[in-house]
Short mmCIF file of C-alpha atoms in Angstrom, two decimals:
data_model
loop_
_atom_site.label_atom_id
_atom_site.label_comp_id
_atom_site.label_asym_id
_atom_site.label_seq_id
_atom_site.Cartn_x
_atom_site.Cartn_y
_atom_site.Cartn_z
CA UNK A 1 0.00 0.00 0.00
CA UNK A 2 1.33 3.44 -0.93
CA UNK A 3 1.66 6.14 1.71
CA UNK A 4 -0.76 9.00 2.22
CA UNK A 5 0.22 12.40 0.88
CA UNK A 6 1.32 13.63 4.33
CA UNK A 7 3.67 10.60 4.69
CA UNK A 8 5.34 11.07 1.30
CA UNK A 9 8.50 12.66 2.68
CA UNK A 10 9.09 9.79 5.10
CA UNK A 11 8.44 7.30 2.30
CA UNK A 12 10.86 8.97 -0.11
CA UNK A 13 13.59 9.11 2.52
CA UNK A 14 13.37 5.33 2.73
CA UNK A 15 13.44 4.70 -1.03
CA UNK A 16 16.98 4.52 -2.43
CA UNK A 17 16.02 5.25 -6.02
CA UNK A 18 13.47 7.97 -5.37
CA UNK A 19 15.01 10.04 -8.18
CA UNK A 20 13.69 7.51 -10.70
CA UNK A 21 10.10 8.16 -9.67
CA UNK A 22 7.52 10.79 -10.39
CA UNK A 23 4.94 11.43 -7.75
CA UNK A 24 1.31 11.90 -8.53
CA UNK A 25 -1.24 12.86 -5.95
CA UNK A 26 -4.67 11.36 -6.54
CA UNK A 27 -6.98 12.49 -3.79
CA UNK A 28 -5.01 11.69 -0.66
CA UNK A 29 -3.05 8.76 -2.10
CA UNK A 30 0.49 9.05 -3.40
CA UNK A 31 0.93 7.15 -6.68
CA UNK A 32 4.44 6.42 -7.97
CA UNK A 33 5.43 5.78 -11.57
CA UNK A 34 8.89 4.70 -12.62
CA UNK A 35 10.35 6.58 -15.59
CA UNK A 36 10.93 4.54 -18.70
CA UNK A 37 14.25 4.48 -20.56
CA UNK A 38 12.57 6.47 -23.32
CA UNK A 39 11.40 9.13 -20.86
CA UNK A 40 14.94 9.54 -19.55
CA UNK A 41 16.41 9.68 -23.07
CA UNK A 42 13.86 12.32 -24.12
CA UNK A 43 14.67 14.39 -21.02
CA UNK A 44 18.40 14.24 -21.84
CA UNK A 45 17.72 15.29 -25.43
CA UNK A 46 15.55 18.17 -24.21
CA UNK A 47 18.27 19.49 -21.90
CA UNK A 48 20.93 19.13 -24.61
CA UNK A 49 18.82 20.88 -27.25
CA UNK A 50 20.91 24.08 -27.08
CA UNK A 51 24.03 22.38 -25.74
CA UNK A 52 24.71 21.27 -22.18
CA UNK A 53 27.61 19.92 -20.16
CA UNK A 54 27.31 16.53 -18.49
CA UNK A 55 26.92 18.14 -15.04
CA UNK A 56 23.97 20.21 -16.24
CA UNK A 57 22.32 17.14 -17.76
CA UNK A 58 22.85 15.13 -14.56
CA UNK A 59 21.19 17.77 -12.39
CA UNK A 60 18.44 18.78 -14.79
CA UNK A 61 17.37 15.19 -15.60
CA UNK A 62 17.91 14.05 -12.00
CA UNK A 63 20.35 11.19 -12.65
CA UNK A 64 23.63 10.14 -11.12
CA UNK A 65 26.83 10.48 -13.15
CA UNK A 66 27.26 6.76 -13.86
CA UNK A 67 23.73 6.29 -15.17
CA UNK A 68 23.94 9.54 -17.15
CA UNK A 69 27.18 8.33 -18.75
CA UNK A 70 25.51 5.10 -19.91
CA UNK A 71 22.60 7.01 -21.44
CA UNK A 72 24.92 9.54 -23.12
CA UNK A 73 27.00 6.73 -24.63
CA UNK A 74 23.87 5.00 -25.90
CA UNK A 75 22.50 8.25 -27.37
CA UNK A 76 25.86 8.92 -29.07
CA UNK A 77 25.91 5.39 -30.55
CA UNK A 78 22.42 5.96 -31.97
CA UNK A 79 23.55 9.39 -33.27
CA UNK A 80 20.82 11.17 -31.30
CA UNK A 81 23.35 13.36 -29.49
CA UNK A 82 26.85 14.57 -30.28
CA UNK A 83 29.70 15.63 -28.00
CA UNK A 84 31.73 18.64 -29.08
CA UNK A 85 34.16 20.67 -26.96
CA UNK A 86 32.81 19.24 -23.70
CA UNK A 87 29.20 20.04 -24.61
CA UNK A 88 26.45 17.59 -25.57
CA UNK A 89 24.15 18.74 -28.37
CA UNK A 90 20.98 17.07 -29.63
CA UNK A 91 21.31 16.16 -33.31
CA UNK A 92 18.61 16.56 -35.95
CA UNK A 93 17.97 12.82 -35.67
CA UNK A 94 17.62 13.29 -31.89
CA UNK A 95 15.08 16.07 -32.40
CA UNK A 96 13.02 13.80 -34.67
CA UNK A 97 13.20 11.00 -32.07
CA UNK A 98 12.13 13.42 -29.34
CA UNK A 99 9.10 14.56 -31.35
CA UNK A 100 8.11 10.98 -32.17
CA UNK A 101 8.37 9.99 -28.50
CA UNK A 102 6.16 12.92 -27.50
CA UNK A 103 3.53 11.94 -30.07
CA UNK A 104 3.50 8.31 -28.90
CA UNK A 105 3.09 9.25 -25.24
CA UNK A 106 -0.32 8.12 -24.01
#
């Protein structure tokens, strides 16, 4: 059973991976939803749209450095993001992917 809204802070302090969750309040119940890999990738592409350093991506997308590094490597392999002069930039292919992901969101 999920905690009540007033107990959310206590609940999140006990969850190690709370950063991977969104919280939704429905009435008085706290509902948690884990982010998908696609959601995380889209968030990274959004932050890197005008160029962003890894630190900025980590903080803005709410990831740790190791996980961010894995996603950035995967996005580079798929040519959705490029790394130039210490800055990550979303490619045209990445922008198309981001738009497609937004359209498919239910």
